[in-house]
Coordinates of C-alpha atoms in Angstrom, one line a residue:
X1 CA 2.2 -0.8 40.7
X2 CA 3.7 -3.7 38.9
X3 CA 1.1 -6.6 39.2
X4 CA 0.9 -7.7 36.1
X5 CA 4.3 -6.8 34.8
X6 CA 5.4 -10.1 34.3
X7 CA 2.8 -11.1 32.6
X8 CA 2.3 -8.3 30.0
X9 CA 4.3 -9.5 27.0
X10 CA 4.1 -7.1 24.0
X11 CA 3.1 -8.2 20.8
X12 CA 5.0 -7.3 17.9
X13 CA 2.5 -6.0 15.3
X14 CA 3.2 -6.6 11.2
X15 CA 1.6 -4.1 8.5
X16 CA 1.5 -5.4 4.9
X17 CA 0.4 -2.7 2.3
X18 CA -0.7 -4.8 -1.0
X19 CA -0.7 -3.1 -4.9
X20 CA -3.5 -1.5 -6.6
X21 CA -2.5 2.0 -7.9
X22 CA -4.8 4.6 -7.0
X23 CA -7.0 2.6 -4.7
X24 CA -3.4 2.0 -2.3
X25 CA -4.6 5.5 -1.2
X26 CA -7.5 3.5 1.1
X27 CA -4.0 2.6 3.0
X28 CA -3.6 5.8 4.4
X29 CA -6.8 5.2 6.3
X30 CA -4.8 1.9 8.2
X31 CA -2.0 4.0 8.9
X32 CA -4.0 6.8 10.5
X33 CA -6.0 3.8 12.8
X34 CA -2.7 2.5 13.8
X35 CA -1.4 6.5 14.8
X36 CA -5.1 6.9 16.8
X37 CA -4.5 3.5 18.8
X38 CA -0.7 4.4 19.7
X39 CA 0.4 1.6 17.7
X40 CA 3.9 0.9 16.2
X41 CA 4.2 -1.8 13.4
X42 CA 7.7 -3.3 14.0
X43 CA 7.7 -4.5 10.4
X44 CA 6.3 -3.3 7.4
X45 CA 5.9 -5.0 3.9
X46 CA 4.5 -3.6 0.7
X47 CA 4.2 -4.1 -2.8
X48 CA 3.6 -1.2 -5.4
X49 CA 1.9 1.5 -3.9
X50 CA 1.8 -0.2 -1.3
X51 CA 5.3 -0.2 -1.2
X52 CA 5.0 3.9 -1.7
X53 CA 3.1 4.3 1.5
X54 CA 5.4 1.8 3.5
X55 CA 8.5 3.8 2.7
X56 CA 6.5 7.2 3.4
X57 CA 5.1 5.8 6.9
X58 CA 8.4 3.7 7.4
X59 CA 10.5 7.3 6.9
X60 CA 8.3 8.7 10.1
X61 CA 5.5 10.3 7.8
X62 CA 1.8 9.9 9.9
X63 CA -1.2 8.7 8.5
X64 CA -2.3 12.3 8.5
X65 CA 0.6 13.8 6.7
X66 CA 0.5 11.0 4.1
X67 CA -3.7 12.5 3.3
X68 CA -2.4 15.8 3.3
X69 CA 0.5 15.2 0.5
X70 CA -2.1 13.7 -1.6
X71 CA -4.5 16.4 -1.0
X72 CA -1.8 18.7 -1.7
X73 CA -1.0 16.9 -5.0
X74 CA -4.8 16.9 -6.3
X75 CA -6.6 18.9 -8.0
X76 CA -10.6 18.9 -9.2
X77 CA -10.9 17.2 -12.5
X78 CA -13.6 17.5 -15.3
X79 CA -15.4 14.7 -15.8
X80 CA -14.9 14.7 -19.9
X81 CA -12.3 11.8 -20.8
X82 CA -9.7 11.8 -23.3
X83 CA -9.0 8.1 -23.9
X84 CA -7.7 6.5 -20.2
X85 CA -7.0 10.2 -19.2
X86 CA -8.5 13.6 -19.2
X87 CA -6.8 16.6 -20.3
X88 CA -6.2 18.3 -16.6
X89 CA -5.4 14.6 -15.8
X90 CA -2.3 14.5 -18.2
X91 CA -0.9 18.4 -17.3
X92 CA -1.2 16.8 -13.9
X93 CA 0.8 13.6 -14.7
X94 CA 3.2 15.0 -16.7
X95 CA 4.3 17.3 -14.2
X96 CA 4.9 13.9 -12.0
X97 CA 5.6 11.2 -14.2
X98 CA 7.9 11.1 -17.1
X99 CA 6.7 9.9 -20.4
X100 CA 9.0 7.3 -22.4
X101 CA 9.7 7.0 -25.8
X102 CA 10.4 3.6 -26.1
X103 CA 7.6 0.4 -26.1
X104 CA 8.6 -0.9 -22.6
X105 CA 6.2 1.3 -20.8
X106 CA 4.1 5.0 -20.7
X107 CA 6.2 6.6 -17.8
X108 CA 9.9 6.6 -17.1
X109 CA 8.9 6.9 -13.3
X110 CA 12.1 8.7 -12.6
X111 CA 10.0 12.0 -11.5
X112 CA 8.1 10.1 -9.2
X113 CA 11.4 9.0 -7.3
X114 CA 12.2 12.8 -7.2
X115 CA 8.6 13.2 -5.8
X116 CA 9.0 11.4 -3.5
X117 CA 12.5 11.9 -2.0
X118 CA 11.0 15.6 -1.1
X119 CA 9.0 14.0 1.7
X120 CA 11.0 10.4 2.5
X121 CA 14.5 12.2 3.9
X122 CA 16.5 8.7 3.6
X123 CA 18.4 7.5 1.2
X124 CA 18.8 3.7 2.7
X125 CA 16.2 1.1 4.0
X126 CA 19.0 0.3 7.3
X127 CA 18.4 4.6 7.9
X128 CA 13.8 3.9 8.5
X129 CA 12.4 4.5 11.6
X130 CA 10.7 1.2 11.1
X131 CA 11.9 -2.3 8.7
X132 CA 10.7 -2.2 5.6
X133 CA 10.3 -4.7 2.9
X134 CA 9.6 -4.4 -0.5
X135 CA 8.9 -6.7 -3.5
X136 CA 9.5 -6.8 -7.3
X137 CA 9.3 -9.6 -10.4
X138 CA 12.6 -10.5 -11.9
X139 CA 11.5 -10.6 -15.6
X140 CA 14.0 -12.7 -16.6
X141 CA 13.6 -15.8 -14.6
X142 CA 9.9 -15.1 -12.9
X143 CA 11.2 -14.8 -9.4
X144 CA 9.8 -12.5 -6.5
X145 CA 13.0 -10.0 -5.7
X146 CA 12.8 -9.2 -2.3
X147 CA 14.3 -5.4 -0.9
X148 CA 15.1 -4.5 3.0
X149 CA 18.8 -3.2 2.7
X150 CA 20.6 -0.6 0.4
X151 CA 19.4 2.1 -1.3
X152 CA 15.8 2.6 -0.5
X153 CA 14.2 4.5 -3.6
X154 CA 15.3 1.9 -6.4
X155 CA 13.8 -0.6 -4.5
X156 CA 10.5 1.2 -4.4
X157 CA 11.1 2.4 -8.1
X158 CA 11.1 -1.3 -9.3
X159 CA 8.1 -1.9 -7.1
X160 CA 5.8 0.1 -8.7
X161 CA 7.1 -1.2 -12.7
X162 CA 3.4 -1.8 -13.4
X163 CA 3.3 -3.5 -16.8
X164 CA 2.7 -1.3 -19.6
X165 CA 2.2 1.8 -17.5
X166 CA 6.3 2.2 -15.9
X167 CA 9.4 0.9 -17.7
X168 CA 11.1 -1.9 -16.1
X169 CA 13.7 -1.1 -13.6
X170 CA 17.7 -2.5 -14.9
X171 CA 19.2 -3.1 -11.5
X172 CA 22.2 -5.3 -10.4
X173 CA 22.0 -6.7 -13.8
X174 CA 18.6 -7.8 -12.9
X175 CA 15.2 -6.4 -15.0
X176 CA 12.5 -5.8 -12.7
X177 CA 9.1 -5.3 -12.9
X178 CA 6.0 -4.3 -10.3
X179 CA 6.1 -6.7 -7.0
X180 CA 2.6 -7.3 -8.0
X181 CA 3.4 -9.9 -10.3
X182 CA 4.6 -12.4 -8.1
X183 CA 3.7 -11.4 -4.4
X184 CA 0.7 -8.8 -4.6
X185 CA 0.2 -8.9 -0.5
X186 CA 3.7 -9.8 0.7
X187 CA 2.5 -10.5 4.0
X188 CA 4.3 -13.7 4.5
X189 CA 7.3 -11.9 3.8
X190 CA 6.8 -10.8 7.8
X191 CA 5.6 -13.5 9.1
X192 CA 8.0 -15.1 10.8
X193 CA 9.2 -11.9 12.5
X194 CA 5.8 -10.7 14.2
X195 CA 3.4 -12.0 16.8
X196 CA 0.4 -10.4 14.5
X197 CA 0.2 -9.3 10.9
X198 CA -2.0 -7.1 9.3
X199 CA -2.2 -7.3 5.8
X200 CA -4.5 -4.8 3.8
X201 CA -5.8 -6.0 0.3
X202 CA -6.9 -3.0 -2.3
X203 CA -7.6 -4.9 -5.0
X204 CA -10.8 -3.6 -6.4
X205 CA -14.8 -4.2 -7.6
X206 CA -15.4 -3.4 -11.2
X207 CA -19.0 -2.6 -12.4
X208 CA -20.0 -3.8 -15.7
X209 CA -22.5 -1.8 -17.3
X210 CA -24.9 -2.8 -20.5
X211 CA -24.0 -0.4 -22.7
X212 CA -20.4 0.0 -22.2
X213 CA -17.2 -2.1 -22.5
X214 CA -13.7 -1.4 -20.9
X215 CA -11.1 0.1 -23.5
X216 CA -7.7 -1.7 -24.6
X217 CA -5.7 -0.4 -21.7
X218 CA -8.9 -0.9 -18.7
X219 CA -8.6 -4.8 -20.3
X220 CA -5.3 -5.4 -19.9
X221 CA -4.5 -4.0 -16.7
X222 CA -8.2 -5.7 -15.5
X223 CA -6.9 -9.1 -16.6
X224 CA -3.6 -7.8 -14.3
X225 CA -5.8 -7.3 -11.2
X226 CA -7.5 -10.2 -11.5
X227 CA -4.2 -12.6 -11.5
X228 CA -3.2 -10.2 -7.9
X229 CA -6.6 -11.4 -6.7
X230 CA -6.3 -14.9 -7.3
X231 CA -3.0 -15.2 -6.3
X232 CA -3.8 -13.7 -2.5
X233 CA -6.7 -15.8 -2.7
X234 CA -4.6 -18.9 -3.2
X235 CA -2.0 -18.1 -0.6
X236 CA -4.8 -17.2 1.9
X237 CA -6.0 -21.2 2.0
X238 CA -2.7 -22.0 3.1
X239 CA -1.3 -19.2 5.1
X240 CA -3.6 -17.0 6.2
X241 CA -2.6 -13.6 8.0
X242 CA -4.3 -13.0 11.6
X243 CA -5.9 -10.0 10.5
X244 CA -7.1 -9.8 6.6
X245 CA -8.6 -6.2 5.6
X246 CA -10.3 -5.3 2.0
X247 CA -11.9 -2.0 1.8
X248 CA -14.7 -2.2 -0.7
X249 CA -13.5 0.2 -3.5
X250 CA -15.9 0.1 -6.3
X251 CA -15.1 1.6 -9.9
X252 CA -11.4 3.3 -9.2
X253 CA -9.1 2.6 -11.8
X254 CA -5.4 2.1 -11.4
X255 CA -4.4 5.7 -12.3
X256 CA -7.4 7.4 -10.3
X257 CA -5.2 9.3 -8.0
X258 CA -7.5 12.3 -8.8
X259 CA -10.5 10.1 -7.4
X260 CA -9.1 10.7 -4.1
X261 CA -11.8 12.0 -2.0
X262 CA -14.2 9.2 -3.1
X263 CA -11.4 6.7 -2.7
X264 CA -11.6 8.1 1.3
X265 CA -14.8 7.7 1.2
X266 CA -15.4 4.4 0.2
X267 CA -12.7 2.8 2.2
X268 CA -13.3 4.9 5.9
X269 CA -15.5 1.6 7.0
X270 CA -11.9 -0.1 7.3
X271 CA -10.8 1.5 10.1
X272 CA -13.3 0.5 12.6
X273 CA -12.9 -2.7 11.3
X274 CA -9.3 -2.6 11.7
X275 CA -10.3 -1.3 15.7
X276 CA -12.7 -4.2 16.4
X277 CA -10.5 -6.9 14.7
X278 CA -7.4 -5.8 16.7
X279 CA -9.7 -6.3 19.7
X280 CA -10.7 -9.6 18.9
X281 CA -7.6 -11.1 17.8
X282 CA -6.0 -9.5 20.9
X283 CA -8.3 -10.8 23.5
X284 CA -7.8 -14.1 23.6
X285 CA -4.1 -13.6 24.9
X286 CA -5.0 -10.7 27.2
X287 CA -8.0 -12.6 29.0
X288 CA -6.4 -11.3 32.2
X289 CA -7.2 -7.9 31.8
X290 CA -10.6 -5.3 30.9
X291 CA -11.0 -4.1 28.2
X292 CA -9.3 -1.1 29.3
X293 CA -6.2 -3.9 29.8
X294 CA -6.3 -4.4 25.9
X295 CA -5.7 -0.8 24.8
X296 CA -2.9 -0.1 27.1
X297 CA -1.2 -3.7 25.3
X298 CA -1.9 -1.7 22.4
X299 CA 0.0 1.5 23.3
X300 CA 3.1 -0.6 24.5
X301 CA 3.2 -1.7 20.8
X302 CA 4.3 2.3 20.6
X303 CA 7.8 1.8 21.7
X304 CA 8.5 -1.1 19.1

């Protein structure tokens, strides 16, 4: 029966995965929404981790394999600290990220890129299942460097160049540094190329307690955080995306991959909230059909 064939139009549906370190986990939760409703982003744009879990989901990874890699990868962890780090936390990271000897950065991040070109099987953004873009800061002249051609895992390397923690990226004569910088929720990067766009904020909430103060390293990547947040906050007043999503994560510092389970936790309100905002940002254009009409619009999105 083709009654309303005519009048279905398919809405091409945008995903853009913002920066946060460990707390870009609470993305995995979107991605797995997205899988449950059938829906297919046509584009997808990401920034530091976020631009890990684009290139992972983007290489035909589900939301339910990305969890399981990370619960592969983790392991319980005392609660004792050794400076930013506990002990089992460094045998851990060292067995994934490089350290550097020279005062540009902690990690070499090469190790990572291996990491991850176990699980993403392409060596080219053109080879994804579905367009990616990712972002990175020219240190040199303050720009935003924008990726979505050539080789895939560079691209993603420079991304994640968190100050301090990675070294910059050299790379077509250009030094780069984490996407964060200049563009921490590329969304508008997609704009123009989707009907609807998505964009998932993990910046986070810090608790400041009476009787104890952040060390040198919580300060300085603090202050970092809080120039990403005010810099989505100022693009937001002018250019809003149609759907804006910030999982409450309380208390997870940037390298608190080991803090995954609670990461889960705080963040699983987000995808009901993702449901019931696709539902009302949707209906307005689907007034024509039930509501039964609006999640078969949603499945088309599938073929994208």
């Amino acid at each position: 029966m083709k009654l309303f064939q005519k009048k279905t139009k398919v809405l091409k549906i945008g995903l853009a995965l913002g920066g946060g370190g460990a707390r870009g986990l609470a993305h995995i939760q979107v991605l797995e929404t997205l899988d449950e409703l059938g829906i297919r982003p046509c584009k997808i744009s990401g920034t530091s981790i976020g631009a890990v879990m684009g290139a992972l989901y983007a290489s035909g990874l589900s939301g339910k394999e990305i969890r399981e890699l990370v619960h592969e990868w983790q392991t319980p962890r005392p609660e004792k600290k050794h400076g930013f780090l506990n002990r089992h936390d460094l045998r851990r990271w060292a067995a994934l990220f490089d350290p550097s000897f020279d005062r540009s950065g902690l990690f070499k991040g090469e190790k990572i890129i291996r990491f991850l070109s176990d699980y993403i099987k392409y060596e080219t953004f053109e080879d994804l299942k579905i367009p990616l873009t990712v972002t990175s800061a020219d240190y040199g002249d303050a720009s935003e460097v924008v990726f979505n051609s050539g080789d895939l895992l560079s691209a993603v390397r420079a991304s994640i160049a968190i100050p301090g923690v990675f070294t910059p990226v050299e790379l077509n004569g250009r030094l780069l540094l984490d996407g964060g910088i200049v563009n921490p929720l590329p969304y508008d990067l997609i704009q123009n190329e989707c009907d609807v766009v998505i964009a998932v904020d993990v910046g986070g909430i810090r608790s400041i307690g009476e009787n104890s103060r952040p060390t040198f390293f919580e300060t300085v990547i603090g202050s970092f955080e809080i120039v990403q947040a005010s810099l989505i906050s100022y693009h937001q007043k002018f250019n809003p995306p149609h759907i804006y999503l910030k999982p409450e994560i309380r208390d997870i510092g940037l390298l608190d991959f080991h803090k995954a389970d609670l990461i889960f936790k705080q963040s699983a309100p987000i995808k009901e909230e993702l449901r019931r905002r696709l539902q009302e940002t949707l209906k307005p254009v689907d007034s024509i059909f039930s509501a039964r009409g609006i999640k078969t619009r949603l499945q088309a999105c599938r073929g994208l």
